[in-house]
Amino acid sequence: GQQLNQSPQSMFIQEGEDVSMNCTSSSIFNTWLWYKQDPGEGPVLLIALYKAGELTSNGRLTAQFGITRKDSFLNISASIPSDVGIYFCAGSGSGTYKYIFGTGTRLKVLA
Amino acid sequence: SQTIHQWPATLVQPVGSPLSLECTVEGTSNPNLYWYRQAAGRGLQLLFYSVGIGQISSEVPQNLSASRPQDRQFILSSKKLLLSDSGFYLCAWSGGANTGELFFGEGSRLTVL
């Protein structure tokens, strides 16, 4: 099935560092969603974006809807051990009920 | 508030046996409902979605089927499981009207032996 390109695939960082990840699509999206998934659990919605250029924060997390509407970015500031997990982006275009997911970024935080 | 629940959480089934996973949503009406599958260490693949009772859209040809007998109930089924059906199955809902936030259930781990 169709998937978004998400990078990096995985990353190790030191506690306290900032993290950046992004998703790109060949199609224009009207909605971008960012999720965190812990092992054995369903993904939890972190941030939803609905307008090109929109910048939205949720605590230490900030996400942006790219101007071209074909990409989105997630930043985590001052990472802590509980930030460990897999982060997914998802997008949905006009006239569709479908959400397409990125391949995920596996984040590991070194204390 | 809205909640979504799916069961069973874990299932071990022999090849050739039937499957039924159930998902219900509470606190909303006429939701869009979705079934995704996640292979180990992989992303989420959309299997089916439904925008109303009895309306099912299939995304990939496979050994599975879905049904929506009630507004807030979504069922994933198979008549005869294959080894390749093993995975983590996730039900999700959104509030309808094209796009918006998508919320997931806890997931169901299926192992076919």
PDB file of C-alpha atoms in Angstrom:
ATOM      1  CA  GLY A   1       0.000   0.000   0.000  1.00  0.00           C
ATOM      2  CA  GLN A   2       0.897   3.653  -0.334  1.00  0.00           C
ATOM      3  CA  GLN A   3       3.165   5.077   2.394  1.00  0.00           C
ATOM      4  CA  LEU A   4       4.789   8.342   3.220  1.00  0.00           C
ATOM      5  CA  ASN A   5       8.557   8.749   3.332  1.00  0.00           C
ATOM      6  CA  GLN A   6       9.566   9.404   6.918  1.00  0.00           C
ATOM      7  CA  SER A   7      13.092  10.146   8.100  1.00  0.00           C
ATOM      8  CA  PRO A   8      15.217   9.368   9.888  1.00  0.00           C
ATOM      9  CA  GLN A   9      14.305   5.717  10.242  1.00  0.00           C
ATOM     10  CA  SER A  10      15.844   5.586  13.705  1.00  0.00           C
ATOM     11  CA  MET A  11      17.936   7.746  15.960  1.00  0.00           C
ATOM     12  CA  PHE A  12      19.866   7.590  19.201  1.00  0.00           C
ATOM     13  CA  ILE A  13      20.128  10.833  21.117  1.00  0.00           C
ATOM     14  CA  GLN A  14      21.366  12.001  24.485  1.00  0.00           C
ATOM     15  CA  GLU A  15      18.851  13.037  27.088  1.00  0.00           C
ATOM     16  CA  GLY A  16      18.287  16.766  26.878  1.00  0.00           C
ATOM     17  CA  GLU A  17      18.946  17.023  23.152  1.00  0.00           C
ATOM     18  CA  ASP A  18      16.439  18.262  20.603  1.00  0.00           C
ATOM     19  CA  VAL A  19      15.029  15.877  17.975  1.00  0.00           C
ATOM     20  CA  SER A  20      13.753  16.540  14.478  1.00  0.00           C
ATOM     21  CA  MET A  21      12.000  14.227  12.058  1.00  0.00           C
ATOM     22  CA  ASN A  22      10.040  14.767   8.867  1.00  0.00           C
ATOM     23  CA  CYS A  23       7.644  13.235   6.411  1.00  0.00           C
ATOM     24  CA  THR A  24       7.313  13.836   2.699  1.00  0.00           C
ATOM     25  CA  SER A  25       4.606  12.879   0.258  1.00  0.00           C
ATOM     26  CA  SER A  26       4.217  12.885  -3.493  1.00  0.00           C
ATOM     27  CA  SER A  27       0.629  14.056  -3.000  1.00  0.00           C
ATOM     28  CA  ILE A  28      -0.852  17.187  -1.480  1.00  0.00           C
ATOM     29  CA  PHE A  29      -2.460  16.641   1.913  1.00  0.00           C
ATOM     30  CA  ASN A  30      -5.138  18.593   3.766  1.00  0.00           C
ATOM     31  CA  THR A  31      -4.392  17.051   7.138  1.00  0.00           C
ATOM     32  CA  TRP A  32      -1.196  15.941   8.818  1.00  0.00           C
ATOM     33  CA  LEU A  33      -1.224  13.915  12.029  1.00  0.00           C
ATOM     34  CA  TRP A  34       1.666  12.917  14.296  1.00  0.00           C
ATOM     35  CA  TYR A  35       1.572   9.878  16.607  1.00  0.00           C
ATOM     36  CA  LYS A  36       3.715   8.141  19.209  1.00  0.00           C
ATOM     37  CA  GLN A  37       3.487   4.380  19.664  1.00  0.00           C
ATOM     38  CA  ASP A  38       4.819   2.435  22.619  1.00  0.00           C
ATOM     39  CA  PRO A  39       5.515  -1.314  22.272  1.00  0.00           C
ATOM     40  CA  GLY A  40       2.355  -3.411  22.156  1.00  0.00           C
ATOM     41  CA  GLU A  41       0.018  -0.428  22.224  1.00  0.00           C
ATOM     42  CA  GLY A  42      -1.999   1.573  19.745  1.00  0.00           C
ATOM     43  CA  PRO A  43      -0.592   4.870  18.413  1.00  0.00           C
ATOM     44  CA  VAL A  44      -1.478   7.947  20.442  1.00  0.00           C
ATOM     45  CA  LEU A  45      -2.268  11.181  18.625  1.00  0.00           C
ATOM     46  CA  LEU A  46       0.184  13.956  19.502  1.00  0.00           C
ATOM     47  CA  ILE A  47      -0.590  16.812  17.111  1.00  0.00           C
ATOM     48  CA  ALA A  48      -3.029  17.493  14.262  1.00  0.00           C
ATOM     49  CA  LEU A  49      -2.357  20.062  11.522  1.00  0.00           C
ATOM     50  CA  TYR A  50      -4.919  21.409   9.068  1.00  0.00           C
ATOM     51  CA  LYS A  51      -3.418  24.403   7.231  1.00  0.00           C
ATOM     52  CA  ALA A  52      -0.297  24.955   5.149  1.00  0.00           C
ATOM     53  CA  GLY A  53       2.316  26.740   7.244  1.00  0.00           C
ATOM     54  CA  GLU A  54       0.549  25.921  10.508  1.00  0.00           C
ATOM     55  CA  LEU A  55       2.827  25.516  13.516  1.00  0.00           C
ATOM     56  CA  THR A  56       1.313  23.725  16.521  1.00  0.00           C
ATOM     57  CA  SER A  57       2.819  22.793  19.884  1.00  0.00           C
ATOM     58  CA  ASN A  58       1.949  20.185  22.486  1.00  0.00           C
ATOM     59  CA  GLY A  59       4.269  20.627  25.461  1.00  0.00           C
ATOM     60  CA  ARG A  60       7.824  19.955  24.272  1.00  0.00           C
ATOM     61  CA  LEU A  61       6.559  18.847  20.862  1.00  0.00           C
ATOM     62  CA  THR A  62       6.147  21.179  17.894  1.00  0.00           C
ATOM     63  CA  ALA A  63       4.895  20.191  14.457  1.00  0.00           C
ATOM     64  CA  GLN A  64       4.589  22.137  11.234  1.00  0.00           C
ATOM     65  CA  PHE A  65       2.470  21.700   8.131  1.00  0.00           C
ATOM     66  CA  GLY A  66       4.787  22.349   5.183  1.00  0.00           C
ATOM     67  CA  ILE A  67       4.081  25.242   2.841  1.00  0.00           C
ATOM     68  CA  THR A  68       3.978  22.928  -0.180  1.00  0.00           C
ATOM     69  CA  ARG A  69       1.409  20.740   1.644  1.00  0.00           C
ATOM     70  CA  LYS A  70       3.590  17.765   0.764  1.00  0.00           C
ATOM     71  CA  ASP A  71       5.620  17.615   3.946  1.00  0.00           C
ATOM     72  CA  SER A  72       5.479  17.970   7.705  1.00  0.00           C
ATOM     73  CA  PHE A  73       8.002  18.198  10.518  1.00  0.00           C
ATOM     74  CA  LEU A  74       8.014  17.187  14.178  1.00  0.00           C
ATOM     75  CA  ASN A  75      10.460  18.578  16.718  1.00  0.00           C
ATOM     76  CA  ILE A  76      10.937  17.383  20.290  1.00  0.00           C
ATOM     77  CA  SER A  77      12.835  19.707  22.563  1.00  0.00           C
ATOM     78  CA  ALA A  78      14.916  18.658  25.588  1.00  0.00           C
ATOM     79  CA  SER A  79      14.266  14.932  25.147  1.00  0.00           C
ATOM     80  CA  ILE A  80      13.677  12.737  28.196  1.00  0.00           C
ATOM     81  CA  PRO A  81      13.793   8.921  28.560  1.00  0.00           C
ATOM     82  CA  SER A  82      10.010   8.554  28.227  1.00  0.00           C
ATOM     83  CA  ASP A  83      10.201  10.008  24.718  1.00  0.00           C
ATOM     84  CA  VAL A  84      11.446   6.583  23.599  1.00  0.00           C
ATOM     85  CA  GLY A  85       9.116   4.980  21.083  1.00  0.00           C
ATOM     86  CA  ILE A  86       8.124   5.015  17.442  1.00  0.00           C
ATOM     87  CA  TYR A  87       6.803   8.235  15.938  1.00  0.00           C
ATOM     88  CA  PHE A  88       4.515   8.100  12.918  1.00  0.00           C
ATOM     89  CA  CYS A  89       3.230  10.765  10.609  1.00  0.00           C
ATOM     90  CA  ALA A  90      -0.053  10.353   8.739  1.00  0.00           C
ATOM     91  CA  GLY A  91      -1.661  12.373   5.995  1.00  0.00           C
ATOM     92  CA  SER A  92      -5.012  12.677   4.331  1.00  0.00           C
ATOM     93  CA  GLY A  93      -5.897  14.432   1.108  1.00  0.00           C
ATOM     94  CA  SER A  94      -8.930  16.209  -0.214  1.00  0.00           C
ATOM     95  CA  GLY A  95     -11.995  14.142  -1.019  1.00  0.00           C
ATOM     96  CA  THR A  96     -10.816  11.028   0.754  1.00  0.00           C
ATOM     97  CA  TYR A  97     -11.505   9.342   4.068  1.00  0.00           C
ATOM     98  CA  LYS A  98      -8.174   7.519   4.003  1.00  0.00           C
ATOM     99  CA  TYR A  99      -5.149   8.237   6.177  1.00  0.00           C
ATOM    100  CA  ILE A 100      -1.782   7.137   4.852  1.00  0.00           C
ATOM    101  CA  PHE A 101       0.996   6.477   7.354  1.00  0.00           C
ATOM    102  CA  GLY A 102       4.721   7.063   7.305  1.00  0.00           C
ATOM    103  CA  THR A 103       7.208   4.279   7.890  1.00  0.00           C
ATOM    104  CA  GLY A 104       7.998   5.507  11.396  1.00  0.00           C
ATOM    105  CA  THR A 105      10.974   6.974  13.263  1.00  0.00           C
ATOM    106  CA  ARG A 106      12.285   4.875  16.138  1.00  0.00           C
ATOM    107  CA  LEU A 107      13.642   7.134  18.857  1.00  0.00           C
ATOM    108  CA  LYS A 108      16.017   5.911  21.547  1.00  0.00           C
ATOM    109  CA  VAL A 109      17.156   8.250  24.296  1.00  0.00           C
ATOM    110  CA  LEU A 110      20.427   7.664  26.128  1.00  0.00           C
ATOM    111  CA  ALA A 111      20.319   8.878  29.694  1.00  0.00           C
TER     112      ALA A 111
ATOM    113  CA  SER B   1     -15.849  11.726  25.886  1.00  0.00           C
ATOM    114  CA  GLN B   2     -15.265   9.329  23.045  1.00  0.00           C
ATOM    115  CA  THR B   3     -13.643   5.954  23.583  1.00  0.00           C
ATOM    116  CA  ILE B   4     -12.658   3.092  21.317  1.00  0.00           C
ATOM    117  CA  HIS B   5     -12.195  -0.472  22.428  1.00  0.00           C
ATOM    118  CA  GLN B   6     -11.142  -3.565  20.531  1.00  0.00           C
ATOM    119  CA  TRP B   7     -10.861  -7.210  21.529  1.00  0.00           C
ATOM    120  CA  PRO B   8      -9.432  -9.676  22.046  1.00  0.00           C
ATOM    121  CA  ALA B   9      -6.073  -8.114  22.928  1.00  0.00           C
ATOM    122  CA  THR B  10      -4.155 -11.281  22.115  1.00  0.00           C
ATOM    123  CA  LEU B  11      -5.066 -14.242  19.955  1.00  0.00           C
ATOM    124  CA  VAL B  12      -3.186 -17.386  18.949  1.00  0.00           C
ATOM    125  CA  GLN B  13      -4.895 -19.354  16.197  1.00  0.00           C
ATOM    126  CA  PRO B  14      -3.975 -22.343  14.026  1.00  0.00           C
ATOM    127  CA  VAL B  15      -3.717 -22.035  10.271  1.00  0.00           C
ATOM    128  CA  GLY B  16      -7.098 -22.586   8.631  1.00  0.00           C
ATOM    129  CA  SER B  17      -9.146 -21.489  11.629  1.00  0.00           C
ATOM    130  CA  PRO B  18     -11.607 -18.573  11.502  1.00  0.00           C
ATOM    131  CA  LEU B  19     -11.026 -15.106  12.936  1.00  0.00           C
ATOM    132  CA  SER B  20     -13.204 -12.420  14.424  1.00  0.00           C
ATOM    133  CA  LEU B  21     -11.854  -9.174  15.872  1.00  0.00           C
ATOM    134  CA  GLU B  22     -14.330  -6.662  17.184  1.00  0.00           C
ATOM    135  CA  CYS B  23     -14.142  -2.913  17.675  1.00  0.00           C
ATOM    136  CA  THR B  24     -16.651  -0.531  19.230  1.00  0.00           C
ATOM    137  CA  VAL B  25     -16.700   3.230  19.603  1.00  0.00           C
ATOM    138  CA  GLU B  26     -18.598   5.094  22.315  1.00  0.00           C
ATOM    139  CA  GLY B  27     -19.498   8.734  22.732  1.00  0.00           C
ATOM    140  CA  THR B  28     -19.960   9.644  19.078  1.00  0.00           C
ATOM    141  CA  SER B  29     -22.306   8.859  16.213  1.00  0.00           C
ATOM    142  CA  ASN B  30     -21.694   8.040  12.553  1.00  0.00           C
ATOM    143  CA  PRO B  31     -17.917   7.738  12.896  1.00  0.00           C
ATOM    144  CA  ASN B  32     -15.644   6.680  10.060  1.00  0.00           C
ATOM    145  CA  LEU B  33     -14.117   3.366  11.094  1.00  0.00           C
ATOM    146  CA  TYR B  34     -10.827   1.788  10.027  1.00  0.00           C
ATOM    147  CA  TRP B  35      -8.851  -1.443  10.312  1.00  0.00           C
ATOM    148  CA  TYR B  36      -5.059  -1.234   9.996  1.00  0.00           C
ATOM    149  CA  ARG B  37      -2.456  -3.979  10.210  1.00  0.00           C
ATOM    150  CA  GLN B  38       1.063  -3.482  11.476  1.00  0.00           C
ATOM    151  CA  ALA B  39       3.748  -6.072  10.782  1.00  0.00           C
ATOM    152  CA  ALA B  40       6.572  -6.308  13.340  1.00  0.00           C
ATOM    153  CA  GLY B  41       8.731  -3.177  13.218  1.00  0.00           C
ATOM    154  CA  ARG B  42       6.800  -1.778  10.294  1.00  0.00           C
ATOM    155  CA  GLY B  43       4.327   0.976   9.516  1.00  0.00           C
ATOM    156  CA  LEU B  44       0.553   0.816   9.410  1.00  0.00           C
ATOM    157  CA  GLN B  45      -1.206  -0.619   6.375  1.00  0.00           C
ATOM    158  CA  LEU B  46      -4.832   0.352   5.806  1.00  0.00           C
ATOM    159  CA  LEU B  47      -6.984  -2.742   5.296  1.00  0.00           C
ATOM    160  CA  PHE B  48     -10.588  -1.521   5.362  1.00  0.00           C
ATOM    161  CA  TYR B  49     -12.553   1.608   6.110  1.00  0.00           C
ATOM    162  CA  SER B  50     -16.237   2.343   6.517  1.00  0.00           C
ATOM    163  CA  VAL B  51     -18.161   5.601   6.341  1.00  0.00           C
ATOM    164  CA  GLY B  52     -21.515   4.116   7.349  1.00  0.00           C
ATOM    165  CA  ILE B  53     -23.438   0.990   8.317  1.00  0.00           C
ATOM    166  CA  GLY B  54     -22.946  -1.717   5.710  1.00  0.00           C
ATOM    167  CA  GLN B  55     -20.468   0.411   3.711  1.00  0.00           C
ATOM    168  CA  ILE B  56     -17.037  -1.202   3.475  1.00  0.00           C
ATOM    169  CA  SER B  57     -14.094  -0.164   1.320  1.00  0.00           C
ATOM    170  CA  SER B  58     -11.251  -2.624   0.917  1.00  0.00           C
ATOM    171  CA  GLU B  59      -7.754  -1.345   0.305  1.00  0.00           C
ATOM    172  CA  VAL B  60      -5.826  -4.521  -0.395  1.00  0.00           C
ATOM    173  CA  PRO B  61      -6.901  -7.914  -1.712  1.00  0.00           C
ATOM    174  CA  GLN B  62      -6.384 -10.454   1.006  1.00  0.00           C
ATOM    175  CA  ASN B  63      -7.755 -13.218   3.116  1.00  0.00           C
ATOM    176  CA  LEU B  64      -9.706 -10.875   5.381  1.00  0.00           C
ATOM    177  CA  SER B  65     -13.104  -9.199   5.320  1.00  0.00           C
ATOM    178  CA  ALA B  66     -14.787  -6.484   7.349  1.00  0.00           C
ATOM    179  CA  SER B  67     -18.350  -5.752   8.355  1.00  0.00           C
ATOM    180  CA  ARG B  68     -20.177  -2.915  10.070  1.00  0.00           C
ATOM    181  CA  PRO B  69     -23.444  -4.275  11.428  1.00  0.00           C
ATOM    182  CA  GLN B  70     -24.097  -1.261  13.669  1.00  0.00           C
ATOM    183  CA  ASP B  71     -23.125   2.406  13.592  1.00  0.00           C
ATOM    184  CA  ARG B  72     -20.322   2.093  16.135  1.00  0.00           C
ATOM    185  CA  GLN B  73     -19.269  -1.514  15.597  1.00  0.00           C
ATOM    186  CA  PHE B  74     -16.613  -2.721  13.176  1.00  0.00           C
ATOM    187  CA  ILE B  75     -15.630  -6.372  12.781  1.00  0.00           C
ATOM    188  CA  LEU B  76     -12.618  -7.922  11.049  1.00  0.00           C
ATOM    189  CA  SER B  77     -13.042 -11.535   9.977  1.00  0.00           C
ATOM    190  CA  SER B  78     -11.466 -14.399   8.143  1.00  0.00           C
ATOM    191  CA  LYS B  79     -12.872 -17.815   7.238  1.00  0.00           C
ATOM    192  CA  LYS B  80      -9.459 -19.509   7.101  1.00  0.00           C
ATOM    193  CA  LEU B  81      -6.351 -17.884   8.531  1.00  0.00           C
ATOM    194  CA  LEU B  82      -2.976 -17.992   6.817  1.00  0.00           C
ATOM    195  CA  LEU B  83       0.443 -17.721   8.442  1.00  0.00           C
ATOM    196  CA  SER B  84       0.856 -14.355   6.718  1.00  0.00           C
ATOM    197  CA  ASP B  85      -2.179 -12.992   8.586  1.00  0.00           C
ATOM    198  CA  SER B  86      -0.119 -12.746  11.770  1.00  0.00           C
ATOM    199  CA  GLY B  87       0.355  -9.179  12.962  1.00  0.00           C
ATOM    200  CA  PHE B  88      -0.869  -6.361  15.124  1.00  0.00           C
ATOM    201  CA  TYR B  89      -4.355  -5.209  14.126  1.00  0.00           C
ATOM    202  CA  LEU B  90      -5.526  -1.742  14.982  1.00  0.00           C
ATOM    203  CA  CYS B  91      -9.022  -0.311  14.841  1.00  0.00           C
ATOM    204  CA  ALA B  92      -9.427   3.458  14.538  1.00  0.00           C
ATOM    205  CA  TRP B  93     -12.158   6.068  14.213  1.00  0.00           C
ATOM    206  CA  SER B  94     -12.480   9.605  12.971  1.00  0.00           C
ATOM    207  CA  GLY B  95     -15.291  12.098  13.288  1.00  0.00           C
ATOM    208  CA  GLY B  96     -16.458  11.911   9.693  1.00  0.00           C
ATOM    209  CA  ALA B  97     -16.881  14.791   7.232  1.00  0.00           C
ATOM    210  CA  ASN B  98     -13.797  14.014   5.160  1.00  0.00           C
ATOM    211  CA  THR B  99     -10.777  14.372   7.428  1.00  0.00           C
ATOM    212  CA  GLY B 100      -9.872  15.173  10.985  1.00  0.00           C
ATOM    213  CA  GLU B 101      -8.281  13.525  13.953  1.00  0.00           C
ATOM    214  CA  LEU B 102      -7.895   9.750  13.878  1.00  0.00           C
ATOM    215  CA  PHE B 103      -7.963   7.799  17.147  1.00  0.00           C
ATOM    216  CA  PHE B 104      -6.772   4.243  17.673  1.00  0.00           C
ATOM    217  CA  GLY B 105      -7.809   1.368  19.872  1.00  0.00           C
ATOM    218  CA  GLU B 106      -5.425  -0.660  21.996  1.00  0.00           C
ATOM    219  CA  GLY B 107      -4.616  -3.160  19.256  1.00  0.00           C
ATOM    220  CA  SER B 108      -5.038  -6.939  18.858  1.00  0.00           C
ATOM    221  CA  ARG B 109      -1.997  -9.168  18.528  1.00  0.00           C
ATOM    222  CA  LEU B 110      -2.739 -12.140  16.240  1.00  0.00           C
ATOM    223  CA  THR B 111      -0.333 -15.044  15.947  1.00  0.00           C
ATOM    224  CA  VAL B 112      -1.160 -17.738  13.410  1.00  0.00           C
ATOM    225  CA  LEU B 113       0.681 -21.022  13.949  1.00  0.00           C
TER     226      LEU B 113
END
